[in-house]
Coordinates of C-alpha atoms and ligand atoms in Angstrom, one line a residue:
X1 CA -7.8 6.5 10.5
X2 CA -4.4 6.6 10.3
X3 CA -2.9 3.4 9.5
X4 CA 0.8 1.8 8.9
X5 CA 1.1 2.2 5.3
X6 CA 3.3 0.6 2.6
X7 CA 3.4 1.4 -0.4
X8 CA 3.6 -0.7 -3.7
X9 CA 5.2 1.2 -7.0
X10 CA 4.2 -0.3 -9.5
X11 CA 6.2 -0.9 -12.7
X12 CA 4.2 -2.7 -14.9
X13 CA 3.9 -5.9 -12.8
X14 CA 1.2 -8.5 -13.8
X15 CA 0.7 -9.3 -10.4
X16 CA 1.2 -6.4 -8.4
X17 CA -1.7 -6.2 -6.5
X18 CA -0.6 -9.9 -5.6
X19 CA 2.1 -8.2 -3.5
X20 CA -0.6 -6.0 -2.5
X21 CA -2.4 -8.6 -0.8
X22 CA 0.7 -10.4 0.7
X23 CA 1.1 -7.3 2.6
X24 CA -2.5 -6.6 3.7
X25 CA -2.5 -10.8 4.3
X26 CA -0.2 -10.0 6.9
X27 CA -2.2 -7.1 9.1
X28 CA -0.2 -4.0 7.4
X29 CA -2.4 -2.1 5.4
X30 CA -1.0 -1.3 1.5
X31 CA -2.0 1.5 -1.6
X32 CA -0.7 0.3 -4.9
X33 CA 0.7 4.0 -7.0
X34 CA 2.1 4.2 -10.3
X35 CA 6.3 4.1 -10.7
X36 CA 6.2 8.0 -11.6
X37 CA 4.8 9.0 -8.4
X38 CA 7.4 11.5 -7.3
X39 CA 9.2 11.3 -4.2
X40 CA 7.7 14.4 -2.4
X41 CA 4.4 12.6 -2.8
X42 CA 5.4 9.1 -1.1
X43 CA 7.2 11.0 1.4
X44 CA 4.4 13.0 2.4
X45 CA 2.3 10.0 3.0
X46 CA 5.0 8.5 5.6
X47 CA 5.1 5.1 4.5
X48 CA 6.7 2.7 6.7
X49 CA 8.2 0.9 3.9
X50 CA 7.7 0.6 0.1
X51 CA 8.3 -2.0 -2.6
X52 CA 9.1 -2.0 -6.2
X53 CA 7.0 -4.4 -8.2
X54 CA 8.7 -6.2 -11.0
X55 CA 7.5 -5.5 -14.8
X56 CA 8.4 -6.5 -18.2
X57 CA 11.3 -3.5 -19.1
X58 CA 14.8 -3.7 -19.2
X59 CA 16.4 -1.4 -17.2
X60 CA 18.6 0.3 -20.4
X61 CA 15.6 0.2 -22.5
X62 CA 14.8 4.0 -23.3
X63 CA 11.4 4.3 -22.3
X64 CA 11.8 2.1 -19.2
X65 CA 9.9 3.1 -16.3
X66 CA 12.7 4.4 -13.2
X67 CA 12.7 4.8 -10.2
X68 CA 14.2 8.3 -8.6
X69 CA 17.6 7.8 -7.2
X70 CA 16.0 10.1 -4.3
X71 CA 13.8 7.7 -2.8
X72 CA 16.8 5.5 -1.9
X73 CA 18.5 8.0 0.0
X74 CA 15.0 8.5 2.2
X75 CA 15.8 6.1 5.1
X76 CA 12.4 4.4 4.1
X77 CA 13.0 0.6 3.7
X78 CA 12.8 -0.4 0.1
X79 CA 12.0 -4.3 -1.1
X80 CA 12.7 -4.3 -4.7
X81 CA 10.9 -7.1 -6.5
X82 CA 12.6 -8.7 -10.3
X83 CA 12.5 -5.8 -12.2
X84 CA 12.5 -3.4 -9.0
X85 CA 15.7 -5.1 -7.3
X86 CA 17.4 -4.6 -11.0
X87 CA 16.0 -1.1 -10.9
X88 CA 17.8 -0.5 -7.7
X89 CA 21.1 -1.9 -8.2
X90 CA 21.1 -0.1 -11.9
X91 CA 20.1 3.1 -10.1
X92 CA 22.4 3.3 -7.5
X93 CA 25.4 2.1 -9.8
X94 CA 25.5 -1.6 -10.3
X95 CA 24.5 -3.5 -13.6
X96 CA 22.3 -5.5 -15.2
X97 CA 23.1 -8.4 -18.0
X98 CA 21.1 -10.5 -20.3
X99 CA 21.2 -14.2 -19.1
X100 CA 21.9 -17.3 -21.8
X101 CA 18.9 -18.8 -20.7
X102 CA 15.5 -17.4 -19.2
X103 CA 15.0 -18.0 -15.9
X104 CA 11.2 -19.5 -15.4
X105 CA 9.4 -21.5 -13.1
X106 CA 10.5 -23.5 -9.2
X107 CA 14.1 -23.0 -8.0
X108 CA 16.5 -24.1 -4.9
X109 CA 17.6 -21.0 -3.5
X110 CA 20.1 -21.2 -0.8
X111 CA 20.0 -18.0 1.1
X112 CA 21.8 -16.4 4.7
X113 CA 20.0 -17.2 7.7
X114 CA 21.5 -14.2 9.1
X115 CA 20.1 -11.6 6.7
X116 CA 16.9 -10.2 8.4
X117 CA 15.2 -10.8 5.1
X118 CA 15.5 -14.4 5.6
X119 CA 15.1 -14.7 9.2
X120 CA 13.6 -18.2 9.8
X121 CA 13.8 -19.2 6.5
X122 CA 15.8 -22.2 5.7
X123 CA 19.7 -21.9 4.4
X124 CA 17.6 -23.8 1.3
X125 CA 14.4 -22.8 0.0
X126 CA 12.1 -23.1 -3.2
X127 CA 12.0 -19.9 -4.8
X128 CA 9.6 -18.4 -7.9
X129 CA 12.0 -17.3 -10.6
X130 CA 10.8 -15.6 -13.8
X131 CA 13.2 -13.5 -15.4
X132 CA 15.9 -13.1 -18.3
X133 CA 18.0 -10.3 -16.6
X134 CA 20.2 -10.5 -13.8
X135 CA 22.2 -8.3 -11.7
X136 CA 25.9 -8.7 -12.7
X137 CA 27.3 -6.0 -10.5
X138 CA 26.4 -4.5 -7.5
X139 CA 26.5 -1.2 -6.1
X140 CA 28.7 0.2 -2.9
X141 CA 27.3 -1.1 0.2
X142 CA 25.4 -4.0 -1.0
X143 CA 26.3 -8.2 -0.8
X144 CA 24.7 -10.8 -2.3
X145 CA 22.3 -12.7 0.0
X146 CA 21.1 -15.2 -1.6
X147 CA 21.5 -17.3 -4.6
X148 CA 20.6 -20.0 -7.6
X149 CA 23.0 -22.0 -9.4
X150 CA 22.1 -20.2 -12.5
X151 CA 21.1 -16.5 -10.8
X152 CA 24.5 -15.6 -8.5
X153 CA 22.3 -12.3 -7.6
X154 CA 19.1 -14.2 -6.5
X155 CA 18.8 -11.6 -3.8
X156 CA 20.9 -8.2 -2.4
X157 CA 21.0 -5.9 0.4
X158 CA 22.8 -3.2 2.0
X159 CA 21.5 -3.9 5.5
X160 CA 22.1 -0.7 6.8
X161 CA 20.5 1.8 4.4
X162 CA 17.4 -0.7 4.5
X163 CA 17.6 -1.6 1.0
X164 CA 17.0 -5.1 0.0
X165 CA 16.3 -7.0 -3.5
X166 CA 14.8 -10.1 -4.5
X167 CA 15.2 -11.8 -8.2
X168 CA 12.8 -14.0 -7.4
X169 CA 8.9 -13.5 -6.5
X170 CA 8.3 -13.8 -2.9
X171 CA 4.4 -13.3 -3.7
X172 CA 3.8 -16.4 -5.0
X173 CA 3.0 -19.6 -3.3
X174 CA 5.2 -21.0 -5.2
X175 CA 8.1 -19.4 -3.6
X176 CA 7.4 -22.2 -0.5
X177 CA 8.9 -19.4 2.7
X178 CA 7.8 -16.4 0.7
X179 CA 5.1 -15.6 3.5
X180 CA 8.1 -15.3 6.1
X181 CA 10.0 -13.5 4.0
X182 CA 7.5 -10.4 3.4
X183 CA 6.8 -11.0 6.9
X184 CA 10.5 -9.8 7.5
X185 CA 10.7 -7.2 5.3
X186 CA 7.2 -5.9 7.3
X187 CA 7.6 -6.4 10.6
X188 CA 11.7 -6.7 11.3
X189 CA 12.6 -4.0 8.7
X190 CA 9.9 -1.6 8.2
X191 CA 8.8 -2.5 12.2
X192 CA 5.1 -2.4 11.4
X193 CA 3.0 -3.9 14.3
X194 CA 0.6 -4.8 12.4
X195 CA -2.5 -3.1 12.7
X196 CA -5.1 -3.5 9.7
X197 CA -8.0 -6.2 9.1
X198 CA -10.8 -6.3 6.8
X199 CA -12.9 -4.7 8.8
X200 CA -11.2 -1.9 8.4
X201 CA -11.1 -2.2 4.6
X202 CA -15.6 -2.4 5.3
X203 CA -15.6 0.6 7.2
X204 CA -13.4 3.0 5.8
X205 CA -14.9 1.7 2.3
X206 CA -18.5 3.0 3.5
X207 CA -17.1 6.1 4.6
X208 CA -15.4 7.0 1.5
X209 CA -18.9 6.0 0.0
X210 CA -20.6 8.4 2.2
X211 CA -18.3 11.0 0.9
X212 CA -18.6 10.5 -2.6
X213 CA -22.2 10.0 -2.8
X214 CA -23.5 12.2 -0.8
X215 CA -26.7 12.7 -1.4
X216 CA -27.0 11.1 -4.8
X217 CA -28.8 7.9 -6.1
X218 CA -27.4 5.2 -6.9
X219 CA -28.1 2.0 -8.9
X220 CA -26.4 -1.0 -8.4
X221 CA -26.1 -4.1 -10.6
X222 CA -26.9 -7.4 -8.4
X223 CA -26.5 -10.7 -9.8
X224 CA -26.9 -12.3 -6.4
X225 CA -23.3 -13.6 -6.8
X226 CA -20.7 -12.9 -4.0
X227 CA -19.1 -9.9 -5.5
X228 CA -22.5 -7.9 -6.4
X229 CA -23.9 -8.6 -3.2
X230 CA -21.2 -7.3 -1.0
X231 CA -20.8 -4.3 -3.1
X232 CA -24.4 -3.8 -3.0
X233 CA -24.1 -4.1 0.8
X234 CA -21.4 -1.8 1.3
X235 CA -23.3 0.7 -0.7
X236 CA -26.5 0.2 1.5
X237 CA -24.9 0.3 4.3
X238 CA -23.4 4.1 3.2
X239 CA -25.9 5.5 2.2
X240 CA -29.7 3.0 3.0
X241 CA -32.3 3.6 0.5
X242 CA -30.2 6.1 -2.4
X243 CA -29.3 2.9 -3.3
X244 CA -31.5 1.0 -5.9
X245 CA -30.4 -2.4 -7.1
X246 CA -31.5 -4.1 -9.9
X247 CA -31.3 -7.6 -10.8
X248 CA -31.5 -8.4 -14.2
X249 CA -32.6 -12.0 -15.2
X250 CA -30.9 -12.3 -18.1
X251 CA -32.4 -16.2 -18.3
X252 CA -28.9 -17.3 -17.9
X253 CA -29.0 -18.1 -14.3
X254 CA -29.0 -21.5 -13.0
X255 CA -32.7 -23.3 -12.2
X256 CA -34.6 -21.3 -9.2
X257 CA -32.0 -19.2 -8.8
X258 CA -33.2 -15.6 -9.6
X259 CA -36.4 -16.5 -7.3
X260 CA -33.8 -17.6 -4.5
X261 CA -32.2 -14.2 -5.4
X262 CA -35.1 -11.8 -4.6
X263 CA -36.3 -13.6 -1.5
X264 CA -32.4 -13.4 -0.2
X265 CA -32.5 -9.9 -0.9
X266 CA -36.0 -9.0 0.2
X267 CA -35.1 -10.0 4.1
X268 CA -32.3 -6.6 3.8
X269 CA -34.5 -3.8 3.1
X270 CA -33.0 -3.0 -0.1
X271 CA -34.7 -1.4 -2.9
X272 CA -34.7 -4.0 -5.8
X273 CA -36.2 -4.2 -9.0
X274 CA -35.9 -7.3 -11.1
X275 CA -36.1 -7.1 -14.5
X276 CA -37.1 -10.4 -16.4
X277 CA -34.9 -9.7 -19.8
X278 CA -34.0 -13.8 -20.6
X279 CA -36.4 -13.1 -24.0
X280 CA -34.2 -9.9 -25.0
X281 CA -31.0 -11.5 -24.1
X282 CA -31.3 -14.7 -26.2
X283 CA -32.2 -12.2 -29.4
X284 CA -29.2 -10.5 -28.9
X285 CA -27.3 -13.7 -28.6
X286 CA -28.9 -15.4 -31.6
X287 CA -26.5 -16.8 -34.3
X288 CA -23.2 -15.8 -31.9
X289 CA -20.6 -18.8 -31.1
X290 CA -17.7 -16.9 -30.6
X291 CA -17.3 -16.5 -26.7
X292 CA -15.8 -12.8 -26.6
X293 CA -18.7 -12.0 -28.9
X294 CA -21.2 -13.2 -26.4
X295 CA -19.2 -11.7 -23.7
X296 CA -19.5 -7.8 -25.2
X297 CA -23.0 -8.7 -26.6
X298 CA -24.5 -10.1 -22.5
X299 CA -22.1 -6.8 -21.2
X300 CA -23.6 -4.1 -23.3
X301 CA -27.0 -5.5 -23.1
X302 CA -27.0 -5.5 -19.2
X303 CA -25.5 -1.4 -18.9
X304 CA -28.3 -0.7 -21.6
X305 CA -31.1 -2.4 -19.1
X306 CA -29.7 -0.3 -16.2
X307 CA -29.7 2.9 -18.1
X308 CA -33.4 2.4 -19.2
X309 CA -34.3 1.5 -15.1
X310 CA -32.0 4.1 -14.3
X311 CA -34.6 6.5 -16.4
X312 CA -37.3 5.2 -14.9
X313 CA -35.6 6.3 -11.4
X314 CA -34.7 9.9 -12.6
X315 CA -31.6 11.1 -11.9
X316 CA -28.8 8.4 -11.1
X317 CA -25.5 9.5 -10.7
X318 CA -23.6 6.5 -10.1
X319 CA -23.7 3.0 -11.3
X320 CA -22.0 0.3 -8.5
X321 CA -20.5 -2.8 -9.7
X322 CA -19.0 -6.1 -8.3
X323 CA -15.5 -5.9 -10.3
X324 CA -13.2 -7.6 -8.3
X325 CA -9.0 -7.6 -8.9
X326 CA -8.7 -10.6 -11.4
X327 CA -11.7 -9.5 -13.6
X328 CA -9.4 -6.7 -13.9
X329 CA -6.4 -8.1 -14.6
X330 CA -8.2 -11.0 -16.8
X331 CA -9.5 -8.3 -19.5
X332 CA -6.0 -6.6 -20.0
X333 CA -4.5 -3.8 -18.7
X334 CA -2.2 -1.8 -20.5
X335 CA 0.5 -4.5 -19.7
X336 CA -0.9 -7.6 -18.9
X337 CA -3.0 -9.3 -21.7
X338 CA -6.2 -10.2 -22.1
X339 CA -7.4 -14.0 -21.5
X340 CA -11.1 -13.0 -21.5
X341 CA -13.1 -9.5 -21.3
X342 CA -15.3 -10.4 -18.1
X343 CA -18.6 -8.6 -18.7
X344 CA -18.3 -6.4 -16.3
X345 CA -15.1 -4.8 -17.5
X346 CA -13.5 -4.9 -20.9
X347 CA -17.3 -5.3 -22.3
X348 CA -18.7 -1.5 -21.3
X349 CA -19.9 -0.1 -23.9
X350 CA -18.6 3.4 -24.6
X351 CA -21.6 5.3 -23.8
X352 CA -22.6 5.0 -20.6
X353 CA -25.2 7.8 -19.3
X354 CA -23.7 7.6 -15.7
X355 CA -21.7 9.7 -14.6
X356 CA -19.6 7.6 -12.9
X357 CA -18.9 3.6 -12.3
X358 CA -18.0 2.6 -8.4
X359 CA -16.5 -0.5 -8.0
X360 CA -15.5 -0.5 -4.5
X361 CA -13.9 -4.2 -4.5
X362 CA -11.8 -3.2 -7.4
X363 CA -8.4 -4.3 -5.7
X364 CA -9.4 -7.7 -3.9
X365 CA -9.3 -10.9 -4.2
X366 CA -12.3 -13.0 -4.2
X367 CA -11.3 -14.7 -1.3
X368 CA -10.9 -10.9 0.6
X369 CA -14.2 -10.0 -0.7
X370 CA -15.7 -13.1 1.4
X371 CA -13.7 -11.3 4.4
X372 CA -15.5 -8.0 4.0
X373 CA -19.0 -9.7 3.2
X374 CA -18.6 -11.5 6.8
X375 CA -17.3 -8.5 8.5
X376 CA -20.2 -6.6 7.6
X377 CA -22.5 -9.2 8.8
X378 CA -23.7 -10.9 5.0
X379 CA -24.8 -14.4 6.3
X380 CA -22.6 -17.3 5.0
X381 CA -24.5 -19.4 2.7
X382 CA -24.3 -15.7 0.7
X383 CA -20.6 -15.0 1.4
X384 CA -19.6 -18.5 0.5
X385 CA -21.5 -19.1 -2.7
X386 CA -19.7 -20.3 -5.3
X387 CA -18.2 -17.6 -8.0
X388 CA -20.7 -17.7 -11.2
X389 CA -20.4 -15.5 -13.8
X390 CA -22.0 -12.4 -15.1
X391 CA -22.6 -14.1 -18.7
X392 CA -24.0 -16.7 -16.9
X393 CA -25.0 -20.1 -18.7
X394 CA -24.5 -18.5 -21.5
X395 CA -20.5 -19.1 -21.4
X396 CA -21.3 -22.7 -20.6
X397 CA -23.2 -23.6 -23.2
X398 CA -20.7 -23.8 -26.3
X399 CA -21.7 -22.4 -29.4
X400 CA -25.0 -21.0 -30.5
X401 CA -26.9 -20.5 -26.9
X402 CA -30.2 -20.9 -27.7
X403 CA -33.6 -21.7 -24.7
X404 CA -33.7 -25.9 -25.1
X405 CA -29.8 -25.9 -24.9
X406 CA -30.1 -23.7 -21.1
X407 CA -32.9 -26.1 -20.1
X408 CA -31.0 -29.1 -20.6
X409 CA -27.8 -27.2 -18.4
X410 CA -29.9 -25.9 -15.8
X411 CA -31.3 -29.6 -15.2
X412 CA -27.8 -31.5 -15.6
X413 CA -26.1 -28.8 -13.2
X414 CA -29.0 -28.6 -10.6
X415 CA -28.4 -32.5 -10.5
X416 CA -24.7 -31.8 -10.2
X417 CA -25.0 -29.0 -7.1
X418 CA -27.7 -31.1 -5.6
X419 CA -25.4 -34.4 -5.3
X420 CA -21.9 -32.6 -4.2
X421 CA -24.5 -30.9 -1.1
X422 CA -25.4 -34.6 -0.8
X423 CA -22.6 -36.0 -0.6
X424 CA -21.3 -32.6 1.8
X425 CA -18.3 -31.6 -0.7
X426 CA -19.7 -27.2 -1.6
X427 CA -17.0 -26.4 1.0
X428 CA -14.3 -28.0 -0.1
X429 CA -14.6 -27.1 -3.9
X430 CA -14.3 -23.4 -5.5
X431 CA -16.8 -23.8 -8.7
X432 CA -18.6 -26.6 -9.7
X433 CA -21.0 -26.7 -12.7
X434 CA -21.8 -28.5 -16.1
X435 CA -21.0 -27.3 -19.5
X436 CA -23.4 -27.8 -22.4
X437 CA -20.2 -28.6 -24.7
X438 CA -22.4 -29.1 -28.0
X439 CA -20.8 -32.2 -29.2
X440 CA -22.8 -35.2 -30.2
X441 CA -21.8 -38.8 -30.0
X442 CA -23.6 -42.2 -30.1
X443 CA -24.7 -44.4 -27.2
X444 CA -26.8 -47.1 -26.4
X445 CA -30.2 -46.7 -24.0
X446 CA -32.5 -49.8 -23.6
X447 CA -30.9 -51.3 -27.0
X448 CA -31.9 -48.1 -29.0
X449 CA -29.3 -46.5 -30.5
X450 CA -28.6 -42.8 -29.0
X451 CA -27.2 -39.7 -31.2
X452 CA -27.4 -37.0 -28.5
X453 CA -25.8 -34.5 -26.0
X454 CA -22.2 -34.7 -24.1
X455 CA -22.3 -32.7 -20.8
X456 CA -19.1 -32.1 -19.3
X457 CA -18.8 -31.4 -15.0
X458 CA -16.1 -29.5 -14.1
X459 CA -15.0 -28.6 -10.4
X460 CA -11.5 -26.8 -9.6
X461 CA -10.1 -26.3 -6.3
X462 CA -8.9 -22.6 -5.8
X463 CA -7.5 -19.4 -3.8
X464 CA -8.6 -16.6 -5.8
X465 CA -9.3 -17.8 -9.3
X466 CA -6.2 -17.1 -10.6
X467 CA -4.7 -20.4 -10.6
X468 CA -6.9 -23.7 -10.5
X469 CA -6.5 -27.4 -10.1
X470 CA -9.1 -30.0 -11.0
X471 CA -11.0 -30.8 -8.0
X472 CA -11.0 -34.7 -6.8
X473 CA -13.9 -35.7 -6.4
X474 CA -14.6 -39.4 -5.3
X475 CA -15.6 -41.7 -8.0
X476 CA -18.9 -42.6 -6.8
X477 CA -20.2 -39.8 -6.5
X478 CA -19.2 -39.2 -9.9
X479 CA -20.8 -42.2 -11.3
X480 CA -24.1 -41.0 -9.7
X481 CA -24.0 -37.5 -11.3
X482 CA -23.5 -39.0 -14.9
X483 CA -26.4 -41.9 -13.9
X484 CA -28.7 -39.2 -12.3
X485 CA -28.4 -37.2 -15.6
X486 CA -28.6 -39.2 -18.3
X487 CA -31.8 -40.8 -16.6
X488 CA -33.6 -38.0 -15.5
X489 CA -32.0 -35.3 -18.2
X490 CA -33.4 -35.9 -21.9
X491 CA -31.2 -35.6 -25.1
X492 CA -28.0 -36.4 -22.6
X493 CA -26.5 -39.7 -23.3
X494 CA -22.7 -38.8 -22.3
X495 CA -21.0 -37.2 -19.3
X496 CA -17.6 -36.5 -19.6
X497 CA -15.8 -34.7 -16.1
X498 CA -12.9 -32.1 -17.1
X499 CA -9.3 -32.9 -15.5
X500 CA -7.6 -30.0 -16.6
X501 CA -6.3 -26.9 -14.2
X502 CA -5.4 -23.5 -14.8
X503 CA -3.1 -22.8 -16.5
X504 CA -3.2 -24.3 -18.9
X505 CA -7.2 -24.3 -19.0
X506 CA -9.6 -21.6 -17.4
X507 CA -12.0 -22.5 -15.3
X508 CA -14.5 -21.7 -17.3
X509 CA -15.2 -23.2 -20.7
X510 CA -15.5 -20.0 -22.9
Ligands
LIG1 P1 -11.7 -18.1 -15.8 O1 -12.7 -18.9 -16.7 O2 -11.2 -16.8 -16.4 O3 -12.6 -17.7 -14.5 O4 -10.6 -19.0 -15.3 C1 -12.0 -17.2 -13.3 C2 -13.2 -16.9 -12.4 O5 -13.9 -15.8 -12.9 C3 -15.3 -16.1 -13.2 N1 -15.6 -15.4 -14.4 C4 -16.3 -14.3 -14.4 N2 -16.9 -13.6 -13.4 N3 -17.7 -12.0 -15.0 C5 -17.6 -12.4 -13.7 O6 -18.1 -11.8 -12.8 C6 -17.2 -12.7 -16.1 O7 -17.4 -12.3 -17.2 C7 -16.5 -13.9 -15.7 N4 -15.9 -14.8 -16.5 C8 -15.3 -15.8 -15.7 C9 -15.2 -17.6 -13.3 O8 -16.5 -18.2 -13.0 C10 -14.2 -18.0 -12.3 O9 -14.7 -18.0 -11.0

């Protein structure tokens, strides 16, 4: 299968499989490779075009990552990104300067119509700035092409050798035409046509499945969330019944669900095992408050059920997981840092007797891993389930999580998902659950004084996760989630709903 390729080089960028799925967004399929790649090597893969992410260096630092003066001279189009425009200015004989003031946040850029970069993008445009460098000088051949009042060098391009840079982030929605303007660099510049879709990404998955497997088993860890599943699925459909999947009931899933689980999952023909390990779990979280703790504690606790199924099964060579792209930017990377270890990451323990994790969602987005599930034929009320996460309840109950505590959540949020269906609002709201926020305050019930429980609802609106806003949801049917559950759930006297997005807030509570 040999598609249009471009190719990302990544400096250190937060976000650069961001840019990654801009370009697969727009049809043109897109490998992410590490700034050292040499030159040979990109060449040999005939990339129609290749872009330079930004990163955190400075181009004069001494250990900053740059880029070979080669691949400008290659004929290959090159979109440099922040750091990578800076890179290739600095590179090919302009400079770089230290700005009074750092650049952050929404800017009007006013750019030239006639630059195919900006092809139908308006002479002025919201751009995403975030930088404290600028190019001061440009190299032979190049011209400004766009500009802020406080960045003169907002953009460059020497039309002709195909090189063009951007100061600003096109990646991000908050750069308003930044769609149009990859579109550009794609389709006018690099003249891709255009000729990747998700089912592609399903079906060349499976086959690279088929390869690597071959005729080994392998377990896989289902949660009956969206990412698990459509690994799972991907993995049955390579290689049918090598695959085991287990489902562990930690008893921190919401109420009926891992029984909804096992009958969804029954109807596929897969081989799955559920282990019932809530007793085991809540041992192992006894005493803990602190959320990272619980996170590492509900991580290590799930590989170490696996491996002892995996014994049962006798020889398992690979363990599948769910991980999808901002589970693996969220724990960390080498330069990003970490805002939470999601279980199924930063929380591996060290030992793990397989010899090898797959995690064939690894680079997407969770709204791209709803793509594949449909293009592989999951039905939708799996594909669009709402995200819930591997710790489970045990990351919405604050503090000590302890069995009583989970019972009053699981009532309060069944309540909650049972009157947003009523009141036909799951498709129009990314997450929605209730928190168990362990705070106690006084009320009044049929002229008794009440000392009891707060529960908190949150709901965000969403993309990918990433970035969140509080979700609107109308009044009433507020008012008759709080009523419903402090009537019918005991020891709740208080609902509070949570109008905070992300950033600054996650959307979960620990
Ligand atoms: P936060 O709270 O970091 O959540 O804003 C972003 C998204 O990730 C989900 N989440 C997790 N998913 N394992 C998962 O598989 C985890 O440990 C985990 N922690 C958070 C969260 O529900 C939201 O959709």
């Amino acid at each position: 299968m040999n598609h249009e390729l471009i190719i990302v080089l990544d400096f250190g960028a937060q976000y650069r499989q961001l840019i990654a799925r801009r370009v697969r967004e727009a049809g043109v399929y897109c490998e992410v490779m590490p700034h050292d790649t040499p030159v040979s090597v990109l060449q040999d893969k005939n990339p129609k075009g290749v872009i330079l992410t930004g990163g955190p260096s400075v181009v004069y630092d001494p250990d900053a990552p740059i880029a070979d003066k080669a691949l400008f001279h290659l004929g290959i189009p090159v979109l440099g990104i922040c750091y990578g425009a800076q890179l290739m200015g600095y590179v090919l004989g302009g400079s770089v300067a230290r700005a009074t003031h750092r650049e952050y946040g929404k800017k009007l850029l006013t750019v030239n119509p006639q630059n195919p970069l900006f092809e139908q993008v308006n002479p002025n445009t919201v751009c995403w700035m975030s930088h404290t460098y600028y190019l001061n000088s440009l190299p032979a051949g190049f011209s400004i092409t766009a500009s802020t009042d406080t960045c003169p060098a907002a953009a460059i391009a020497n039309v002709e050798a195909k090189l063009y840079g951007v100061q600003f982030h096109p990646e991000v929605v908050h750069t308003e035409e930044g769609t149009q303007m990859l579109h550009n660099f794609l389709y006018n510049i690099c003249g891709c046509k255009g000729d990747w879709v998700m089912q592609d990404f399903a079906q060349e998955t499976i086959l690279h499945l088929q390869q690597k497997i071959g005729n080994k088993k392998v377990l896989c860890g289902l949660s009956g969330g969206v990412d698990s599943s459509v690994a799972a699925m991907l993995v049955h459909q390579a290689v049918g019944q090598q695959l085991t999947c287990i489902f562990v009931d930690h008893g921190l899933l919401r109420k009926n669900e891992g029984d909804e689980v096992e009958e969804t999952f029954a109807s596929f023909n897969i081989n799955l095992i559920r282990v019932n390990a809530g007793k085991r779990f809540l041992s192992k979280l006894q005493g803990i408050t602190e959320p990272e703790q619980k996170r590492k504690i509900i991580g290590e606790e799930f590989i170490r059920v696996f491996e002892e199924e995996a014994r049962k099964i006798g020889a398992v060579d690979f363990l599948v997981q769910g991980t999808i792209y901002p589970d693996v930017i969220e724990s960390g990377t080498k330069n990003a840092a970490t805002i939470k270890t999601h279980h199924n990451v930063g929380g591996l323990p060290d030992v793990i007797e397989f010899s090898e994790i797959l995690e064939p969602l690894r680079d997407l987005f969770k709204d791209e891993v709803r793509k594949v599930g449909a293009a592989i034929g999951l039905p939708p009320e799996m594909v669009n389930r709402q995200p819930f996460p591997g710790p489970g309840l045990a990351i919405r109950v604050i503090g000590e999580v302890t069995f009583e505590k989970l019972e009053v959540l699981r009532e309060a949020d069944h309540i909650y998902r049972s009157e947003i269906a009523h009141a036909g609002l799951q498709d129009h709201i990314w997450q929605y659950f209730a928190v168990y926020t362990g705070l106690r305050s006084v009320g009044v019930m049929g002229d008794e004084r009440t000392y009891d429980t707060t529960i908190a609802l949150r709901a965000v609106t969403s993309i990918d996760g990433m970035t969140a806003d509080w979700a609107r949801i109308p009044h009433e049917v507020l008012e008759r989630i709080a009523n419903r559950i402090i009537n019918e759930v005991p020891h709740v006297n208080r609902v509070v709903y949570d109008i905070t997005s992300k950033p600054p807030g996650t959307i979960e509570w620990e």
